[in-house]
Amino acid sequence: MTDFHFSNDFTRNIDAMVYTCGYEDCKPGHSYGPAIRSGYIVHYILKGKGFFQCRNKIYRLHSGDAFCIHPNERIYYEADSHEPWSYSWIGMRGIKIQQYLKRTSFYDAPYLHLNEDPELLRCHEKMLEASMLSENRDLMMNSVLYEYLYLLTQKFPRENLSPQEKQNHYVQETLQYLENHYEENFSLQDISAQLNIERSYLYRLFKSSVGVSMKDYLLDLRISRACSLLSNSSLSISDISRSVGYKDPLYFSKLFKKKKDCSPSQYRRNFIS
């Protein structure tokens, strides 16, 4: 296989995206660094051996191992002079990448022994195949990335989450749920069941972390979305009411006026004028 390198536009996906991927048959003694990288990069060693240096430690690695470069960490790696390694890599960026990797053993250890896992190997192969597509390449590559991250969390989960990290995880999952389902009719019990934790515990945790109750946060979220629709669409008040989770437009208007000191219709007129 020939060497290959791919770069993507980071601005197109701020949650999680692939910004580089590739494969390389290294020559004896081939090295990189000392240097830092701007994103996370997982190198999967397919054959041969070498060493990876980071956090003032040297790790001697071989086929079946993978090492993870973290952004802004000084690193150096070098292929063995007699059995140089070949590796495939996937580089990722995004505001949620660290959050996802925190769920894996990669967060605490700079390398893992993946044992030539066929599913993870296939992800690296699919990533290279996707990078050569002429159309919708970014969609395919990012779908493979999410599959890859999911497999890492399932096969190599982080075992020692601190109580604070567990709490942060519950809050982030709740915020994500509210963002994704604000237009639906659901209860606090639905969210706590989704997270498999007690309803009263989630209520207290969310309020202490975010500063407002889930009910108030959801109301603010819905009113904010309604304001956007009033300003940027010609939808009727009834349509907007249903679009942000309220079947009764009169009840929606009452809540809106309480938050904005004007009716939805007046808000729209003020925006247009």
mmCIF file of C-alpha atoms in Angstrom:
data_model
loop_
_atom_site.group_PDB
_atom_site.id
_atom_site.type_symbol
_atom_site.label_atom_id
_atom_site.label_comp_id
_atom_site.label_asym_id
_atom_site.label_seq_id
_atom_site.Cartn_x
_atom_site.Cartn_y
_atom_site.Cartn_z
ATOM 1 C CA MET A 1 0.000 0.000 0.000
ATOM 2 C CA THR A 2 1.285 3.462 -0.834
ATOM 3 C CA ASP A 3 1.647 6.235 1.698
ATOM 4 C CA PHE A 4 -1.412 8.438 1.976
ATOM 5 C CA HIS A 5 -2.312 11.579 3.877
ATOM 6 C CA PHE A 6 -5.633 13.402 4.035
ATOM 7 C CA SER A 7 -6.532 16.770 5.518
ATOM 8 C CA ASN A 8 -10.034 18.105 6.120
ATOM 9 C CA ASP A 9 -11.574 21.508 6.901
ATOM 10 C CA PHE A 10 -12.026 21.809 10.680
ATOM 11 C CA THR A 11 -14.667 24.530 10.349
ATOM 12 C CA ARG A 12 -17.243 22.107 8.929
ATOM 13 C CA ASN A 13 -17.848 20.089 12.078
ATOM 14 C CA ILE A 14 -17.141 21.485 15.524
ATOM 15 C CA ASP A 15 -18.264 18.457 17.557
ATOM 16 C CA ALA A 16 -16.091 15.711 16.090
ATOM 17 C CA MET A 17 -14.382 15.381 12.744
ATOM 18 C CA VAL A 18 -11.499 13.693 10.983
ATOM 19 C CA TYR A 19 -8.779 16.131 9.996
ATOM 20 C CA THR A 20 -6.112 13.680 8.896
ATOM 21 C CA CYS A 21 -5.748 9.987 8.168
ATOM 22 C CA GLY A 22 -3.214 7.843 6.416
ATOM 23 C CA TYR A 23 -0.947 4.842 6.203
ATOM 24 C CA GLU A 24 2.843 4.616 6.131
ATOM 25 C CA ASP A 25 5.465 1.905 5.694
ATOM 26 C CA CYS A 26 8.285 3.506 7.634
ATOM 27 C CA LYS A 27 11.934 3.197 6.719
ATOM 28 C CA PRO A 28 14.407 2.033 9.393
ATOM 29 C CA GLY A 29 14.920 4.796 11.953
ATOM 30 C CA HIS A 30 12.186 7.010 10.482
ATOM 31 C CA SER A 31 11.143 9.518 13.153
ATOM 32 C CA TYR A 32 8.866 12.433 13.899
ATOM 33 C CA GLY A 33 9.490 15.208 16.416
ATOM 34 C CA PRO A 34 10.087 16.356 18.997
ATOM 35 C CA ALA A 35 6.971 18.380 18.201
ATOM 36 C CA ILE A 36 3.390 19.017 19.212
ATOM 37 C CA ARG A 37 0.218 18.360 17.221
ATOM 38 C CA SER A 38 -2.968 20.422 17.127
ATOM 39 C CA GLY A 39 -5.416 17.505 17.446
ATOM 40 C CA TYR A 40 -5.722 13.963 18.703
ATOM 41 C CA ILE A 41 -4.100 11.295 16.511
ATOM 42 C CA VAL A 42 -4.322 7.530 17.049
ATOM 43 C CA HIS A 43 -1.586 5.486 15.347
ATOM 44 C CA TYR A 44 -2.364 1.774 14.973
ATOM 45 C CA ILE A 45 0.795 -0.312 14.486
ATOM 46 C CA LEU A 46 0.150 -2.996 11.870
ATOM 47 C CA LYS A 47 3.586 -4.604 11.795
ATOM 48 C CA GLY A 48 7.113 -4.023 13.049
ATOM 49 C CA LYS A 49 8.100 -2.054 16.114
ATOM 50 C CA GLY A 50 9.457 1.263 17.386
ATOM 51 C CA PHE A 51 9.150 3.603 20.342
ATOM 52 C CA PHE A 52 6.896 6.472 21.349
ATOM 53 C CA GLN A 53 8.029 9.167 23.772
ATOM 54 C CA CYS A 54 5.663 11.467 25.655
ATOM 55 C CA ARG A 55 5.185 12.849 29.178
ATOM 56 C CA ASN A 56 8.888 12.184 29.830
ATOM 57 C CA LYS A 57 8.490 8.437 29.295
ATOM 58 C CA ILE A 58 9.509 6.060 26.508
ATOM 59 C CA TYR A 59 7.150 3.296 25.385
ATOM 60 C CA ARG A 60 8.476 0.468 23.209
ATOM 61 C CA LEU A 61 5.619 -0.674 21.009
ATOM 62 C CA HIS A 62 4.983 -3.312 18.361
ATOM 63 C CA SER A 63 2.336 -4.788 16.079
ATOM 64 C CA GLY A 64 -1.118 -4.679 17.689
ATOM 65 C CA ASP A 65 -0.338 -1.622 19.818
ATOM 66 C CA ALA A 66 -1.771 1.840 19.281
ATOM 67 C CA PHE A 67 -0.527 5.152 20.645
ATOM 68 C CA CYS A 68 -2.515 8.339 21.023
ATOM 69 C CA ILE A 69 -1.059 11.799 20.539
ATOM 70 C CA HIS A 70 -2.858 14.480 22.551
ATOM 71 C CA PRO A 71 -2.967 18.089 21.348
ATOM 72 C CA ASN A 72 -0.176 20.378 22.529
ATOM 73 C CA GLU A 73 1.815 17.552 24.140
ATOM 74 C CA ARG A 74 5.474 17.290 23.190
ATOM 75 C CA ILE A 75 6.005 13.915 21.527
ATOM 76 C CA TYR A 76 8.608 11.952 19.594
ATOM 77 C CA TYR A 77 8.358 8.581 17.880
ATOM 78 C CA GLU A 78 10.789 6.493 15.879
ATOM 79 C CA ALA A 79 10.696 3.265 13.871
ATOM 80 C CA ASP A 80 13.014 0.424 14.834
ATOM 81 C CA SER A 81 16.242 0.270 12.822
ATOM 82 C CA HIS A 82 15.828 -3.462 12.090
ATOM 83 C CA GLU A 83 12.048 -4.048 12.112
ATOM 84 C CA PRO A 84 10.536 -0.654 11.261
ATOM 85 C CA TRP A 85 6.866 -0.321 11.923
ATOM 86 C CA SER A 86 4.031 0.288 9.518
ATOM 87 C CA TYR A 87 1.006 2.105 10.892
ATOM 88 C CA SER A 88 -2.313 3.603 10.019
ATOM 89 C CA TRP A 89 -3.481 6.777 11.719
ATOM 90 C CA ILE A 90 -6.689 8.701 12.326
ATOM 91 C CA GLY A 91 -6.523 12.327 13.460
ATOM 92 C CA MET A 92 -9.545 13.975 15.028
ATOM 93 C CA ARG A 93 -10.591 17.372 16.313
ATOM 94 C CA GLY A 94 -13.714 18.888 17.797
ATOM 95 C CA ILE A 95 -15.098 20.247 21.031
ATOM 96 C CA LYS A 96 -16.364 16.797 22.083
ATOM 97 C CA ILE A 97 -13.356 14.660 21.156
ATOM 98 C CA GLN A 98 -11.756 14.987 24.586
ATOM 99 C CA GLN A 99 -15.089 14.134 26.204
ATOM 100 C CA TYR A 100 -15.376 10.986 24.071
ATOM 101 C CA LEU A 101 -11.793 9.879 24.641
ATOM 102 C CA LYS A 102 -12.240 10.364 28.389
ATOM 103 C CA ARG A 103 -14.526 7.351 28.236
ATOM 104 C CA THR A 104 -11.647 5.181 26.983
ATOM 105 C CA SER A 105 -8.402 3.920 28.492
ATOM 106 C CA PHE A 106 -6.542 6.251 26.113
ATOM 107 C CA TYR A 107 -7.259 9.111 28.515
ATOM 108 C CA ASP A 108 -5.018 7.702 31.246
ATOM 109 C CA ALA A 109 -2.484 5.762 29.157
ATOM 110 C CA PRO A 110 -0.794 7.044 25.982
ATOM 111 C CA TYR A 111 -0.943 3.605 24.383
ATOM 112 C CA LEU A 112 -3.143 0.502 24.297
ATOM 113 C CA HIS A 113 -2.643 -3.047 23.127
ATOM 114 C CA LEU A 114 -5.505 -3.479 20.672
ATOM 115 C CA ASN A 115 -4.553 -7.086 19.913
ATOM 116 C CA GLU A 116 -5.075 -6.668 16.165
ATOM 117 C CA ASP A 117 -8.788 -6.162 16.761
ATOM 118 C CA PRO A 118 -10.604 -6.870 13.458
ATOM 119 C CA GLU A 119 -13.330 -4.244 13.978
ATOM 120 C CA LEU A 120 -10.880 -1.457 14.781
ATOM 121 C CA LEU A 121 -8.626 -2.535 11.919
ATOM 122 C CA ARG A 122 -11.605 -2.398 9.592
ATOM 123 C CA CYS A 123 -12.359 1.149 10.751
ATOM 124 C CA HIS A 124 -8.864 2.218 9.723
ATOM 125 C CA GLU A 125 -9.364 0.544 6.345
ATOM 126 C CA LYS A 126 -12.792 2.147 5.868
ATOM 127 C CA MET A 127 -11.370 5.534 6.806
ATOM 128 C CA LEU A 128 -8.754 5.310 4.069
ATOM 129 C CA GLU A 129 -11.372 4.136 1.577
ATOM 130 C CA ALA A 130 -13.707 6.981 2.542
ATOM 131 C CA SER A 131 -10.935 9.558 2.198
ATOM 132 C CA MET A 132 -10.649 8.682 -1.489
ATOM 133 C CA LEU A 133 -14.314 9.313 -2.276
ATOM 134 C CA SER A 134 -15.040 12.153 -4.663
ATOM 135 C CA GLU A 135 -18.453 13.019 -3.188
ATOM 136 C CA ASN A 136 -19.772 13.172 0.392
ATOM 137 C CA ARG A 137 -16.367 12.214 1.683
ATOM 138 C CA ASP A 138 -16.735 14.174 4.909
ATOM 139 C CA LEU A 139 -20.008 12.430 5.820
ATOM 140 C CA MET A 140 -18.540 8.969 5.348
ATOM 141 C CA MET A 141 -15.311 9.768 7.171
ATOM 142 C CA ASN A 142 -17.085 11.275 10.148
ATOM 143 C CA SER A 143 -19.494 8.333 10.336
ATOM 144 C CA VAL A 144 -16.499 5.981 10.501
ATOM 145 C CA LEU A 145 -14.986 8.196 13.207
ATOM 146 C CA TYR A 146 -18.059 7.852 15.419
ATOM 147 C CA GLU A 147 -18.013 4.086 14.894
ATOM 148 C CA TYR A 148 -14.325 4.041 15.815
ATOM 149 C CA LEU A 149 -14.852 6.053 18.994
ATOM 150 C CA TYR A 150 -17.799 3.875 19.956
ATOM 151 C CA LEU A 151 -15.717 0.706 19.554
ATOM 152 C CA LEU A 152 -12.947 2.174 21.705
ATOM 153 C CA THR A 153 -15.407 3.033 24.477
ATOM 154 C CA GLN A 154 -16.889 -0.472 24.369
ATOM 155 C CA LYS A 155 -13.699 -2.500 24.059
ATOM 156 C CA PHE A 156 -11.368 -0.308 26.133
ATOM 157 C CA PRO A 157 -13.547 1.623 28.602
ATOM 158 C CA ARG A 158 -11.976 3.861 31.174
ATOM 159 C CA GLU A 159 -12.333 2.042 34.465
ATOM 160 C CA ASN A 160 -11.552 4.659 37.104
ATOM 161 C CA LEU A 161 -13.773 7.675 36.544
ATOM 162 C CA SER A 162 -13.670 10.102 39.454
ATOM 163 C CA PRO A 163 -16.994 11.059 41.099
ATOM 164 C CA GLN A 164 -16.678 14.538 39.579
ATOM 165 C CA GLU A 165 -16.145 13.116 36.095
ATOM 166 C CA LYS A 166 -19.209 10.901 36.475
ATOM 167 C CA GLN A 167 -21.271 13.903 37.544
ATOM 168 C CA ASN A 168 -19.989 15.972 34.619
ATOM 169 C CA HIS A 169 -20.912 13.130 32.284
ATOM 170 C CA TYR A 170 -24.492 13.028 33.586
ATOM 171 C CA VAL A 171 -24.870 16.794 33.222
ATOM 172 C CA GLN A 172 -23.449 16.809 29.683
ATOM 173 C CA GLU A 173 -25.725 13.947 28.663
ATOM 174 C CA THR A 174 -28.724 15.790 30.111
ATOM 175 C CA LEU A 175 -27.855 18.997 28.274
ATOM 176 C CA GLN A 176 -27.482 17.026 25.057
ATOM 177 C CA TYR A 177 -30.842 15.351 25.623
ATOM 178 C CA LEU A 178 -32.566 18.698 26.154
ATOM 179 C CA GLU A 179 -30.953 20.134 23.018
ATOM 180 C CA ASN A 180 -32.048 17.159 20.928
ATOM 181 C CA HIS A 181 -35.575 16.721 22.287
ATOM 182 C CA TYR A 182 -36.784 20.193 23.297
ATOM 183 C CA GLU A 183 -39.606 20.039 20.725
ATOM 184 C CA GLU A 184 -40.964 16.819 22.266
ATOM 185 C CA ASN A 185 -43.101 16.103 25.309
ATOM 186 C CA PHE A 186 -40.981 14.386 27.956
ATOM 187 C CA SER A 187 -40.451 14.341 31.707
ATOM 188 C CA LEU A 188 -37.521 14.392 34.100
ATOM 189 C CA GLN A 189 -38.258 10.717 34.702
ATOM 190 C CA ASP A 190 -37.651 10.011 30.998
ATOM 191 C CA ILE A 191 -34.184 11.583 31.175
ATOM 192 C CA SER A 192 -33.193 9.867 34.419
ATOM 193 C CA ALA A 193 -34.338 6.526 32.987
ATOM 194 C CA GLN A 194 -32.209 7.171 29.907
ATOM 195 C CA LEU A 195 -29.166 7.758 32.134
ATOM 196 C CA ASN A 196 -30.127 4.988 34.569
ATOM 197 C CA ILE A 197 -29.906 7.214 37.658
ATOM 198 C CA GLU A 198 -32.377 8.415 40.291
ATOM 199 C CA ARG A 199 -34.653 11.291 39.245
ATOM 200 C CA SER A 200 -34.123 13.263 42.473
ATOM 201 C CA TYR A 201 -30.340 12.878 42.214
ATOM 202 C CA LEU A 202 -30.320 14.120 38.616
ATOM 203 C CA TYR A 203 -32.506 17.090 39.578
ATOM 204 C CA ARG A 204 -30.124 18.185 42.351
ATOM 205 C CA LEU A 205 -27.011 17.519 40.279
ATOM 206 C CA PHE A 206 -28.241 19.506 37.274
ATOM 207 C CA LYS A 207 -29.340 22.497 39.331
ATOM 208 C CA SER A 208 -26.094 22.657 41.310
ATOM 209 C CA SER A 209 -23.980 22.344 38.148
ATOM 210 C CA VAL A 210 -25.909 24.557 35.713
ATOM 211 C CA GLY A 211 -27.430 26.999 38.186
ATOM 212 C CA VAL A 212 -31.058 26.524 37.142
ATOM 213 C CA SER A 213 -33.506 23.642 37.210
ATOM 214 C CA MET A 214 -34.016 21.489 34.131
ATOM 215 C CA LYS A 215 -37.527 22.903 33.798
ATOM 216 C CA ASP A 216 -36.229 26.481 33.684
ATOM 217 C CA TYR A 217 -33.364 25.537 31.360
ATOM 218 C CA LEU A 218 -35.787 23.829 28.978
ATOM 219 C CA LEU A 219 -38.117 26.836 29.047
ATOM 220 C CA ASP A 220 -35.250 29.195 28.186
ATOM 221 C CA LEU A 221 -34.155 26.859 25.404
ATOM 222 C CA ARG A 222 -37.627 26.667 23.904
ATOM 223 C CA ILE A 223 -38.196 30.423 24.106
ATOM 224 C CA SER A 224 -34.803 31.031 22.498
ATOM 225 C CA ARG A 225 -35.710 28.721 19.612
ATOM 226 C CA ALA A 226 -39.088 30.407 19.311
ATOM 227 C CA CYS A 227 -37.425 33.823 19.067
ATOM 228 C CA SER A 228 -35.237 32.533 16.265
ATOM 229 C CA LEU A 229 -38.254 31.198 14.369
ATOM 230 C CA LEU A 230 -40.211 34.414 14.909
ATOM 231 C CA SER A 231 -37.300 36.423 13.559
ATOM 232 C CA ASN A 232 -36.266 34.221 10.657
ATOM 233 C CA SER A 233 -39.375 32.446 9.401
ATOM 234 C CA SER A 234 -42.939 33.150 8.341
ATOM 235 C CA LEU A 235 -44.386 30.295 10.397
ATOM 236 C CA SER A 236 -47.592 31.039 12.261
ATOM 237 C CA ILE A 237 -47.574 31.369 16.044
ATOM 238 C CA SER A 238 -49.367 28.020 16.284
ATOM 239 C CA ASP A 239 -46.752 26.331 14.105
ATOM 240 C CA ILE A 240 -43.932 27.829 16.157
ATOM 241 C CA SER A 241 -45.636 26.785 19.377
ATOM 242 C CA ARG A 242 -45.764 23.160 18.237
ATOM 243 C CA SER A 243 -42.222 23.358 16.855
ATOM 244 C CA VAL A 244 -40.804 24.162 20.288
ATOM 245 C CA GLY A 245 -42.819 21.601 22.245
ATOM 246 C CA TYR A 246 -46.126 23.308 23.125
ATOM 247 C CA LYS A 247 -49.355 21.924 21.680
ATOM 248 C CA ASP A 248 -51.414 24.812 23.075
ATOM 249 C CA PRO A 249 -50.454 28.124 21.389
ATOM 250 C CA LEU A 250 -52.242 30.137 24.096
ATOM 251 C CA TYR A 251 -50.157 28.506 26.812
ATOM 252 C CA PHE A 252 -47.044 29.084 24.716
ATOM 253 C CA SER A 253 -47.925 32.767 24.273
ATOM 254 C CA LYS A 254 -48.443 33.127 28.020
ATOM 255 C CA LEU A 255 -45.004 31.651 28.759
ATOM 256 C CA PHE A 256 -43.406 33.732 26.025
ATOM 257 C CA LYS A 257 -44.859 36.986 27.340
ATOM 258 C CA LYS A 258 -43.709 36.159 30.855
ATOM 259 C CA LYS A 259 -40.135 35.696 29.626
ATOM 260 C CA LYS A 260 -39.962 38.457 27.006
ATOM 261 C CA ASP A 261 -42.453 41.044 28.298
ATOM 262 C CA CYS A 262 -44.285 40.973 24.976
ATOM 263 C CA SER A 263 -46.409 38.568 22.979
ATOM 264 C CA PRO A 264 -44.894 36.453 20.181
ATOM 265 C CA SER A 265 -46.697 38.597 17.604
ATOM 266 C CA GLN A 266 -45.348 41.802 19.117
ATOM 267 C CA TYR A 267 -41.848 40.317 19.239
ATOM 268 C CA ARG A 268 -42.058 39.579 15.516
ATOM 269 C CA ARG A 269 -43.331 43.070 14.727
ATOM 270 C CA ASN A 270 -40.555 44.634 16.787
ATOM 271 C CA PHE A 271 -37.971 42.566 14.932
ATOM 272 C CA ILE A 272 -39.334 43.474 11.495
ATOM 273 C CA SER A 273 -39.578 47.167 12.311
#
